Every structure is written in structure tokens, then in C-alpha cells.
Coordinates of C-alpha atoms and ligand atoms in Angstrom, one line a residue:
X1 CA 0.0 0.0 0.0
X2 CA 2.9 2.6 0.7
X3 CA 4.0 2.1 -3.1
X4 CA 0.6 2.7 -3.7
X5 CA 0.1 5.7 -1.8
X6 CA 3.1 7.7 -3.5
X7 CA 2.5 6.9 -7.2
X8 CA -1.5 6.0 -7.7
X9 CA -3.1 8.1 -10.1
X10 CA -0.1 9.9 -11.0
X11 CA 1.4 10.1 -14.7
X12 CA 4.0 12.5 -14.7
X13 CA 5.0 11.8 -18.5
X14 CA 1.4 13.5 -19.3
X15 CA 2.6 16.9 -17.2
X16 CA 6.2 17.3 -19.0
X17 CA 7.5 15.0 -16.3
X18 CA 6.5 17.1 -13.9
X19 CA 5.9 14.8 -10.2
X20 CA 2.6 16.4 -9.5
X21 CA -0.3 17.3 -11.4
X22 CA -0.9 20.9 -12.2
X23 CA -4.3 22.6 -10.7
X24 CA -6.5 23.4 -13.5
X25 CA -8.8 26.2 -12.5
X26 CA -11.9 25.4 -15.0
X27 CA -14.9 26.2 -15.8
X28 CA -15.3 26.6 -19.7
X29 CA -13.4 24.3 -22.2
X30 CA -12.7 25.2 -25.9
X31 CA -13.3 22.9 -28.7
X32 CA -10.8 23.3 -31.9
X33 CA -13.8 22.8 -34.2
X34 CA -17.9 22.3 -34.5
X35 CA -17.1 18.3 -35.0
X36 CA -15.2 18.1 -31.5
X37 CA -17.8 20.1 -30.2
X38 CA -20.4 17.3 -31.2
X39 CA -18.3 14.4 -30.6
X40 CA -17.8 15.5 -26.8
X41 CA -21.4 14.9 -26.9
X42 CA -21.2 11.3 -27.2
X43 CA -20.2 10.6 -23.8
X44 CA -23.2 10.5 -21.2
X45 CA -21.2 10.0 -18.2
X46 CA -19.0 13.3 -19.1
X47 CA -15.3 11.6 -18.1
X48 CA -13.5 10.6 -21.3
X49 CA -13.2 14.2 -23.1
X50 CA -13.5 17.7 -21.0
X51 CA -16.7 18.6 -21.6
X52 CA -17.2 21.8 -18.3
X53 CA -15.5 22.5 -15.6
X54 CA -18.4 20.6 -13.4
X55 CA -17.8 17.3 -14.7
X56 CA -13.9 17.4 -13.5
X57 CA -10.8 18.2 -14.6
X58 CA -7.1 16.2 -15.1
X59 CA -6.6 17.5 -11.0
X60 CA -9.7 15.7 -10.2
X61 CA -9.8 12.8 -12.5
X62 CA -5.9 12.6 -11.0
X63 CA -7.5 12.2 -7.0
X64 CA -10.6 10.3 -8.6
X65 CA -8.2 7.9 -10.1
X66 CA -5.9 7.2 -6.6
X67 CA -8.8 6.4 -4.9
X68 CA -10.1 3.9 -7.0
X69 CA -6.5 2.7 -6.9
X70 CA -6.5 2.6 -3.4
X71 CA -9.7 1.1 -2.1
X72 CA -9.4 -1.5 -5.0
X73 CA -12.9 -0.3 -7.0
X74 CA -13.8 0.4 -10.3
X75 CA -13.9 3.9 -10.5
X76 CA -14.8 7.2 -8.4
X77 CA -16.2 10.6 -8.1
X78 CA -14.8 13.7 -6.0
X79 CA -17.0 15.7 -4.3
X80 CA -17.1 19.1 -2.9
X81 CA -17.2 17.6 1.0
X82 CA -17.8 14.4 2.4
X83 CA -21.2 14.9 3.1
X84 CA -21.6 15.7 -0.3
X85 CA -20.2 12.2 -1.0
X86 CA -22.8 10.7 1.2
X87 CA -26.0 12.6 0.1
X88 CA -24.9 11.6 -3.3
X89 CA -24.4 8.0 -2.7
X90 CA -28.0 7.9 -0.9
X91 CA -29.6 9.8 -3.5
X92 CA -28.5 7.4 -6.1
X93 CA -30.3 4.6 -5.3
X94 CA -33.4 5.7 -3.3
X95 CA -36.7 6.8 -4.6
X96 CA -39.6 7.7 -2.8
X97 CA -41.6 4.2 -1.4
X98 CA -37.9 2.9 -0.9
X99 CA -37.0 1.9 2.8
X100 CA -33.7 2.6 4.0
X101 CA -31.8 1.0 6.7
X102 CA -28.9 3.0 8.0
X103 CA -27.0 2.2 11.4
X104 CA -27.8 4.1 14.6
X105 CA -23.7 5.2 14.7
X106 CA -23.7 7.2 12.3
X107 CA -22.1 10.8 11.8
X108 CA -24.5 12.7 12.5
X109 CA -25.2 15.2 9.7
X110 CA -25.4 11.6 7.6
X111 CA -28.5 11.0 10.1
X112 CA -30.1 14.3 9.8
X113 CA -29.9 14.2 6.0
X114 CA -31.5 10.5 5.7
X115 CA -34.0 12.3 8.3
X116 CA -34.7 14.9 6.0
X117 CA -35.2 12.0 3.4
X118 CA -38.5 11.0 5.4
X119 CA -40.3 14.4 3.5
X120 CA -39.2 12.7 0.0
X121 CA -41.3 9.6 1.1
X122 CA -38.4 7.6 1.7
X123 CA -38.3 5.8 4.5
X124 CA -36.1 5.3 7.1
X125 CA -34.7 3.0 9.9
X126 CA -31.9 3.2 12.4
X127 CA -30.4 -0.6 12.8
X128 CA -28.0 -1.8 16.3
X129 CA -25.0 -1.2 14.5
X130 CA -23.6 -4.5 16.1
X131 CA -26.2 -6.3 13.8
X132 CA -24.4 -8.3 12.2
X133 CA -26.1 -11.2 10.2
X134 CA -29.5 -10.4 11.7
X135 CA -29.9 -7.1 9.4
X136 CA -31.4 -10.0 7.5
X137 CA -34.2 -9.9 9.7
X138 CA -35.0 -6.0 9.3
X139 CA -34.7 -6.1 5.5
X140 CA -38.4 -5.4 3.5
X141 CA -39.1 -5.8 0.2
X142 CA -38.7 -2.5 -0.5
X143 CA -35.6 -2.0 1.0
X144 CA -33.0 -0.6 -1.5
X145 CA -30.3 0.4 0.3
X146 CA -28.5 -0.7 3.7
X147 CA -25.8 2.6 5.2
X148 CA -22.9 1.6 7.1
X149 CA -20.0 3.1 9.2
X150 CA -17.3 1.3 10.5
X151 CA -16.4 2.2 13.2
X152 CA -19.3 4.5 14.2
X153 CA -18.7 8.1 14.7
X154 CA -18.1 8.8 18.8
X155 CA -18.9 5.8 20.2
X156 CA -16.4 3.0 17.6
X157 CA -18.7 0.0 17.1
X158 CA -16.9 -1.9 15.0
X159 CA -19.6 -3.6 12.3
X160 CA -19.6 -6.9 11.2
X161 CA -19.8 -5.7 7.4
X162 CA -18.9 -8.7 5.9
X163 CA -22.0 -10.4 7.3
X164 CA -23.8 -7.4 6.2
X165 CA -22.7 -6.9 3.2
X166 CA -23.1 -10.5 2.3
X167 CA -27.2 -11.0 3.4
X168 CA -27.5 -7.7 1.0
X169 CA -26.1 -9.0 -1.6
X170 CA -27.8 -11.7 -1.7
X171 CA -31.3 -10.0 -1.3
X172 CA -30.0 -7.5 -4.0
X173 CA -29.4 -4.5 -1.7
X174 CA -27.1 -2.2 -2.5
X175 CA -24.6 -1.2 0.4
X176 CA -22.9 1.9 1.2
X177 CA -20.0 2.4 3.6
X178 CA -18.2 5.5 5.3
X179 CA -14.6 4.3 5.7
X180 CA -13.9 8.1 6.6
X181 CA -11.8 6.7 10.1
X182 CA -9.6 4.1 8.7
X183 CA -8.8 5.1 5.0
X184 CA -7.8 2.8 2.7
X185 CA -4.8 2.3 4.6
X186 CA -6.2 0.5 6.9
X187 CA -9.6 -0.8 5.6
X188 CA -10.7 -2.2 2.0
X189 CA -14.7 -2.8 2.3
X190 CA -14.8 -3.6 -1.2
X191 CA -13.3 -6.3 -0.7
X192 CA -15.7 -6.9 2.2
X193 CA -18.4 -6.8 0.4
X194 CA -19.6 -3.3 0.2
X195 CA -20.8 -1.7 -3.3
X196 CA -20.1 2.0 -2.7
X197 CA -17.4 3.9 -0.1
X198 CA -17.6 6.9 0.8
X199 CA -15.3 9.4 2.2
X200 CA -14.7 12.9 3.9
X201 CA -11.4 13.7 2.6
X202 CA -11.5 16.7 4.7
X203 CA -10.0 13.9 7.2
X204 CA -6.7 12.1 6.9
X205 CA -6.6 11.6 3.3
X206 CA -6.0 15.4 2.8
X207 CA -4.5 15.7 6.3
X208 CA -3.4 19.1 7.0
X209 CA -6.8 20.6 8.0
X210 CA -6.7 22.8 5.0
X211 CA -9.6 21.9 2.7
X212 CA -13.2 20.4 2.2
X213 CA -13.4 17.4 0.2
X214 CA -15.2 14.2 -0.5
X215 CA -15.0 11.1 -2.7
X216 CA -17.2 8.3 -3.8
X217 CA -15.9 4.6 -4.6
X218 CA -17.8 2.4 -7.0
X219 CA -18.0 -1.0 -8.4
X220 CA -18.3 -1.5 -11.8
X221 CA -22.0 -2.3 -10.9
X222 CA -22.7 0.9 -9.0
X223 CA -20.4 3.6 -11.0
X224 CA -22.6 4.8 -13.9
X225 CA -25.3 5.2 -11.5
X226 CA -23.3 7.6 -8.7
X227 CA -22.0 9.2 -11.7
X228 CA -25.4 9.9 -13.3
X229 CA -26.4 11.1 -9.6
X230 CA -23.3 13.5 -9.2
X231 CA -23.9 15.3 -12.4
X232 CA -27.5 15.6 -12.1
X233 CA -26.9 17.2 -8.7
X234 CA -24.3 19.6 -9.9
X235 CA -22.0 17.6 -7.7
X236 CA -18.3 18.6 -7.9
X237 CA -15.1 19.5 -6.3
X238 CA -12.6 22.6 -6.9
X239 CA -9.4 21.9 -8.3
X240 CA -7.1 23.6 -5.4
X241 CA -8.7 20.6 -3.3
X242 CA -8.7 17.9 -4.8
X243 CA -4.5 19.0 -5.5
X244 CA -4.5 18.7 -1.8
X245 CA -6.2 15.9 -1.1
X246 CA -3.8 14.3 -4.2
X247 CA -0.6 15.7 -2.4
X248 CA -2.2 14.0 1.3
X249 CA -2.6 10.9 0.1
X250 CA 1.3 10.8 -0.8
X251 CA 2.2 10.7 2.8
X252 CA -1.2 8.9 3.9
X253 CA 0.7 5.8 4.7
X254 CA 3.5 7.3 6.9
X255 CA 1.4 9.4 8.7
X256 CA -1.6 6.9 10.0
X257 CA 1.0 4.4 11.1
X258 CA 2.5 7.4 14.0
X259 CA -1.6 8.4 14.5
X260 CA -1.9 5.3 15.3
X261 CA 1.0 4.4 17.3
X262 CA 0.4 7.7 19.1
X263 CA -3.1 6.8 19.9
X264 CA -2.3 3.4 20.9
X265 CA 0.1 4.3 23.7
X266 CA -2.3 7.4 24.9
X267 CA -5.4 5.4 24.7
X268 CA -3.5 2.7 27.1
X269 CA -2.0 5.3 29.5
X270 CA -5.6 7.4 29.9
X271 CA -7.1 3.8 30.6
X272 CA -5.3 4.0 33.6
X273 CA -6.0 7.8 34.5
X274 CA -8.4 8.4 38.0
X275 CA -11.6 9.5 36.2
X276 CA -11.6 7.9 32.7
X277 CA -14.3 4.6 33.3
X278 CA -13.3 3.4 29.0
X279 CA -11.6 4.5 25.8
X280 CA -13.3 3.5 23.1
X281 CA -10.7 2.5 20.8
X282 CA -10.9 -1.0 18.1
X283 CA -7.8 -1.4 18.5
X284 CA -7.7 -2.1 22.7
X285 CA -7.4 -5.9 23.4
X286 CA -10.9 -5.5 25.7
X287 CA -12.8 -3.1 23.6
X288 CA -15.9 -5.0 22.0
X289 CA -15.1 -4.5 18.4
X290 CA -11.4 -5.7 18.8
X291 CA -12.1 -9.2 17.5
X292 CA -14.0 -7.8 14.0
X293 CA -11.5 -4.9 14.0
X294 CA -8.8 -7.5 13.8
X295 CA -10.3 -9.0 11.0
X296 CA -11.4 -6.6 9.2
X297 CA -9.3 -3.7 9.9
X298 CA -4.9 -3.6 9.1
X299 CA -4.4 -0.5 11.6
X300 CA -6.7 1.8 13.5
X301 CA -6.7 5.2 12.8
X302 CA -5.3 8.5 15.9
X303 CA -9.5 9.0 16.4
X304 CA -11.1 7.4 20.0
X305 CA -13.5 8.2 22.4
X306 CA -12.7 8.9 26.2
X307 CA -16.1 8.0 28.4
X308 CA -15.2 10.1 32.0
X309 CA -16.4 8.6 35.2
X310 CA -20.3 9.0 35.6
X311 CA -19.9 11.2 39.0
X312 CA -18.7 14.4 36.5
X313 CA -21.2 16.5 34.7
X314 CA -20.5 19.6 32.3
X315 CA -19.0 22.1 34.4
X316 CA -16.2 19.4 35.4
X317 CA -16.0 18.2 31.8
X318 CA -15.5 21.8 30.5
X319 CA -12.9 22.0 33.4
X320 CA -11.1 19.5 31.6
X321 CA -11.0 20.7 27.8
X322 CA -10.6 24.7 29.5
X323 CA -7.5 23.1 30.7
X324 CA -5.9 21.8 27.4
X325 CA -3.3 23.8 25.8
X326 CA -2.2 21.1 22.7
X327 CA -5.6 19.7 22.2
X328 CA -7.6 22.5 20.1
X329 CA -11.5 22.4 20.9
X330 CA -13.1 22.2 17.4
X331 CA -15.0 19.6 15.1
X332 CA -13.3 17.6 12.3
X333 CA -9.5 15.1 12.9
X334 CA -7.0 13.7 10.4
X335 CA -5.0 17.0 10.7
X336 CA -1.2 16.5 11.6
X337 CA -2.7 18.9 15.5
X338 CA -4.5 17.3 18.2
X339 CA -7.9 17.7 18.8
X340 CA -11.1 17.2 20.9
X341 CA -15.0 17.6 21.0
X342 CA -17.0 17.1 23.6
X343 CA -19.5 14.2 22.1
X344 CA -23.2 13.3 23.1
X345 CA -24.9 10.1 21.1
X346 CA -27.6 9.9 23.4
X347 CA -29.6 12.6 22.5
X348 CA -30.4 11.3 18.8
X349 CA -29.7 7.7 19.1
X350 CA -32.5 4.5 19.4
X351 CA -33.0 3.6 23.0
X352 CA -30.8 1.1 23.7
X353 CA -27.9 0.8 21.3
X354 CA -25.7 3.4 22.9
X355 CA -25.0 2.3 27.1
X356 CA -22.6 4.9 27.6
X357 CA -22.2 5.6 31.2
X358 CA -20.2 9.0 31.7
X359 CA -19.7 12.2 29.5
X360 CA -17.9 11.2 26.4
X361 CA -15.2 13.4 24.9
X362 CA -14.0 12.6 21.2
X363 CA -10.5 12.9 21.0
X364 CA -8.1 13.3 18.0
X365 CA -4.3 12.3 18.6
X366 CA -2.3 14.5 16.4
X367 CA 1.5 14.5 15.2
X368 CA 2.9 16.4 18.4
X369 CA 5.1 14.8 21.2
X370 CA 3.7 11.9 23.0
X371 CA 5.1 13.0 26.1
X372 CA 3.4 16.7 25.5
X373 CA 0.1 15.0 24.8
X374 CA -0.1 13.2 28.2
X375 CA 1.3 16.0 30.4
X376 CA -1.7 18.1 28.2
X377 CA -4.0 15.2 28.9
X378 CA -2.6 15.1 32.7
X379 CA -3.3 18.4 33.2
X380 CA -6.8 18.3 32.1
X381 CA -7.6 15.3 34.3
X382 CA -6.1 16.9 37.3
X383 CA -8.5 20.0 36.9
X384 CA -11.2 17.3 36.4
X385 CA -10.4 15.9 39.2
X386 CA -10.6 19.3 41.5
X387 CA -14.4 19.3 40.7
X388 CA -15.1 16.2 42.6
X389 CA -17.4 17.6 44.7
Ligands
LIG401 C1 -16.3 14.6 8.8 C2 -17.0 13.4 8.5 C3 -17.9 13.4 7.4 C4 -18.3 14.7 6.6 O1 -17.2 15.2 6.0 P1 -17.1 16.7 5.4 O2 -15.9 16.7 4.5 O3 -16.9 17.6 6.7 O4 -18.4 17.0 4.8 C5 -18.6 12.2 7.0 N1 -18.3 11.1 7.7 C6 -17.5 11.0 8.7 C7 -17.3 9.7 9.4 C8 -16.8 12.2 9.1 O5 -16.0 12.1 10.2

């Protein structure tokens, strides 16, 4: 994969032998003649000749074409932002009378759209995401389409997609997965079954905090659909990022392995730590999903939860993040900086899926010194730990 990382999609003999891809700034494209004009006509999915700047450019096709590389598909499309990548993916294969089942994990701006699907007359249902084989139990006739994430956003189940993706398959349900946390790098769901992946490249495939963009992976079966979808929806992604997410994915491999190695030994010392009850982290020996995210998973990516002990409500909790000086307070992760987000599943998630027992904080373990991360970390749980009372 790290041979992969440095030289998919790239083709410097087509740039003057230049290593990386120029950023074509597009939006109108010049024909030499009437009969070119015409003949760009021919193509309804709008890839082979440049047609508009819409449809993509030699930057994007570049990122579209390391992707598909990457997580082993048969072709992709860049989006403007990852949620762009999911509404896209959705609104691909649902119509209205459809039934959707998409897992109770999810990130939740994927929930709110699918929500917001209800009013199209689709409708929707939130599954255990520990499910497993038994989605075959909660699949309709009219189901069309099954939504996974792996692990879920703030609280890390870890799904059993192959069994998932292997009742839909056989009941001719099409499956889309977010594999936004582990990247290709660490997880393939192609190959586990999956039919579309989905990504916010905003997140470690970019890296560096510094742009807004998403990306869909097809099969064969899927891709002239997604396609179809993104240009009717005027679907696209700037050139500036998709050169950045192209110039992140370079050093994709590299920099997961220290996010994770980073994460690893913080996760283990904050298990430890007076006032943390659980980190919820795959890749702990006694954290539920460890046995599928061995299987499934090569690496787990520098993203965990931290659940503090029950007895501390908001005020000692915002002790705690008022005291960090390396850990930045603010959404998103898969920058090189540390980060971390207070986090709250239970106000939107099905009764029962979610036991969390304490405030959970989301935390994002960056590039900086381990030893600067715990002392940061220290800190924090010490000024936790003054609000006992
Ligand atoms: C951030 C995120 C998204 C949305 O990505 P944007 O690029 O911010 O639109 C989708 N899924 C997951 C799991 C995410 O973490």
C-alpha cells in the first residue's frame, strides 16, 4: 500500500514530467472545431473528453483515479465535501416508497440528511450497528439500500460488514459504507463486500486541515449510477482541493501508522487515569469490536473516544477541555494537531444501542510529542479531578 500511496493516479509523463499534477482552474473548455464540439457529446457520463468544468478536470480525475487505486474499486467521483459524497451515494439509489436502513452510529449530519429524506417519502430505519447477520431480519421488500460506518462516529462500534454486506447481496441490496476513520490504509470494504465507499477527505486523506473534500468509490455495478447522480446534482469538487487531497494521500501511509502508534500508547495510559471509566478505541485488546476490527481492519486510525467517570457533569467536563493547551477544541480530525470535541450520542440515538455511562469526549491524537500530549491530557484530568465535589 505505501507504493501505492506515493504513485496512484499519478502520470508524470502527461505533465512534461512534472511529479505532481498541475491545478487546472476550470470552468469553460474550448473545442478546436464544431465536429469536436459534437463528438464530446457522445459521452453520457462526461469523463472521457473535457466537456465543463463541473464534470472534472485532469486534477480531479488525477484524486478520482488514486482512490479507485487505493480502495481496489472500479472507478470514483470527487465531491465538494464528504457529506456531499454521502448525500450523493443515498440519492443514487433511493426513490420515494424505498425503505432505507442505515446504522444508529452514524455521523451525525449523515442521520439528519437520511432524516430529512422522510419528507421525499423515503423511509427510514436506524439498525443496532452491532447487527451483524441479523440485518437480514429488518430487510423489507422495499428495501433498497442498507448505510454503514465502520467504526461508528463517537462511540467506535466496530460492524460486522462482511456479514452485512453478504445478506445484502444476496437480497439485492445495494450497500454503502463511510470508511472516513480508517482510510484505505487500513480498511478495504470492497473487498468486504460493500458496493459504494464513501469518504470525507476533509480527514486524513487530505490531512493538514486545510480543505473540504469528499469522494465516492464504485463497483463496476454501482459507478454509472453515482456518476449519473453527481452530475445531475451539480455535484463537484474545486481543483485547489482535490490537488491537496492528491498531495495528502502521498504521505497517507507514513502518517496513519505514527496516529496510530500515538493513539495506541495514549489510549493505554488514559485507561489508567483516576476519572476515565473506557476508551473506546478497536484497536484495545478488551474493547468489544477488537475481535472484527482485527479481521477486518490492518491499523486503526489516531481518532477514540474517552467515556469520563459518571460522577462528572458539564462544568467538570469543560474543566477539563478549559485546561488543554495542545488539544484544540473544534469539530473535524485527520490533521497533523491534536484535537477534541465534547460528544453526546444519546440525544439522537435508538433507546438502547448506545449504554454509555459518563460524558464522552471525542479525542483526536495528532502529530505532536507523545510526552506533550499526556502531560496536556494530565493536566486536564487533574483540573477534572478538583471538581469532585
Ligand atoms: C467529517 C465526516 C464526514 C463529513 O465530511 P465533510 O468533509 O466535513 O463534509 C462524514 N463522515 C465522517 C465519518 C466524518 O467524520
Amino acid at each position: 500500500m505505501d507504493t501505492r500511496f506515493v504513485h496512484a493516479g499519478s502520470d508524470p509523463r502527461k505533465q512534461h514530467g512534472y511529479v505532481n499534477p498541475p491545478v487546472y482552474r476550470a470552468s469553460t473548455v474550448l473545442y478546436e472545431d464544431i465536429e469536436a464540439m459534437d463528438a464530446s457529446q457522445a459521452d453520457p457520463l462526461k469523463r472521457e473528453m473535457p466537456v465543463y468544468g463541473r464534470f472534472g478536470t485532469p486534477t480531479g480525475r488525477a484524486f478520482e483515479a488514486a482512490l479507485t487505486d487505493l480502495e481496489g474499486g472500479y472507478a470514483a467521483v470527487a465531491t465538494c465535501s464528504g457529506l456531499a459524497a454521502i448525500t450523493t451515494a443515498i440519492l443514487s439509489f433511493v426513490q420515494a416508497g424505498d425503505h432505507i436502513l442505515v446504522s444508529d452510529s452514524v455521523y451525525l449530519p449523515t442521520r439528519k440528511f437520511c432524516d430529512s429524506l422522510t419528507g421525499l417519502g423515503v423511509e427510514i430505519e436506524y439498525y443496532d450497528p452491532c447487527v451483524g447477520k441479523d440485518i437480514d431480519n429488518l430487510l423489507r421488500p422495499r428495501t433498497r439500500l442498507v448505510y454503514l460506518e465502520s467504526p461508528g462516529s463517537t462511540t467506535f462500534e466496530v460492524q460486522d460488514v462482511p456479514a452485512i454486506t453478504g445478506v445484502c447481496r444476496s437480497r439485492g441490496v445495494v450497500t454503502v459504507i463511510d470508511n472516513t476513520w480508517a482510510t484505505p490504509a487500513f480498511c478495504r470494504p470492497l473487498g468486504l463486500g460493500a458496493d459504494v465507499v464513501v469518504h470525507s477527505a476533509t480527514k486524513y486523506l487530505t490531512g493538514h486541515a486545510d480543505s473540504i473534500l469528499g469522494a465516492i468509490v464504485c463497483t463496476e455495478a454501482t459507478f454509472a449510477t453515482v456518476r449519473a447522480t453527481a452530475i445531475r446534482l451539480g455535484q463537484c469538487a474545486s481543483s485547489d482541493d482535490v490537488y491537496l487531497g492528491l498531495r495528502g494521500l502521498r504521505t497517507l501511509g507514513v502518517r496513519l501508522r505514527h496516529h496510530q502508534h500515538q493513539a495506541l500508547e495514549l489510549a493505554r495510559w488514559l485507561e489508567k487515569q483516576d476519572g476515565v471509566v473506557s476508551v473506546l478505541y478497536p484497536a484495545l485488546p478488551d474493547d468489544p469490536g477488537h475481535e472484527l476490527w482485527h479481521r477486518d481492519f490492518s491499523g486503526a486510525a489516531g481518532l477514540f473516544g474517552l467515556e469520563l467517570d459518571p460522577r462528572y457533569r458539564k462544568p467538570a467536563v469543560d474543566a477539563f477541555l478549559g485546561e488543554l493547551r495542545l488539544f484544540g477544541l473544534g469539530h473535524s480530525y485527520g490533521g497533523y494537531e491534536s484535537l477534541i470535541v465534547p460528544a453526546d450520542p444519546v440525544s439522537h440515538r435508538l433507546p438502547g444501542t448506545w449504554s454509555g455511562r459518563g460524558p464522552l469526549v471525542r479525542v483526536h491524537v495528532g502529530l505532536e510529542d507523545l510526552d506533550d500530549l499526556k502531560a496536556d491530557l494530565g493536566a486536564g484530568l487533574h483540573a477534572l479531578s478538583e471538581q469532585r465535589a
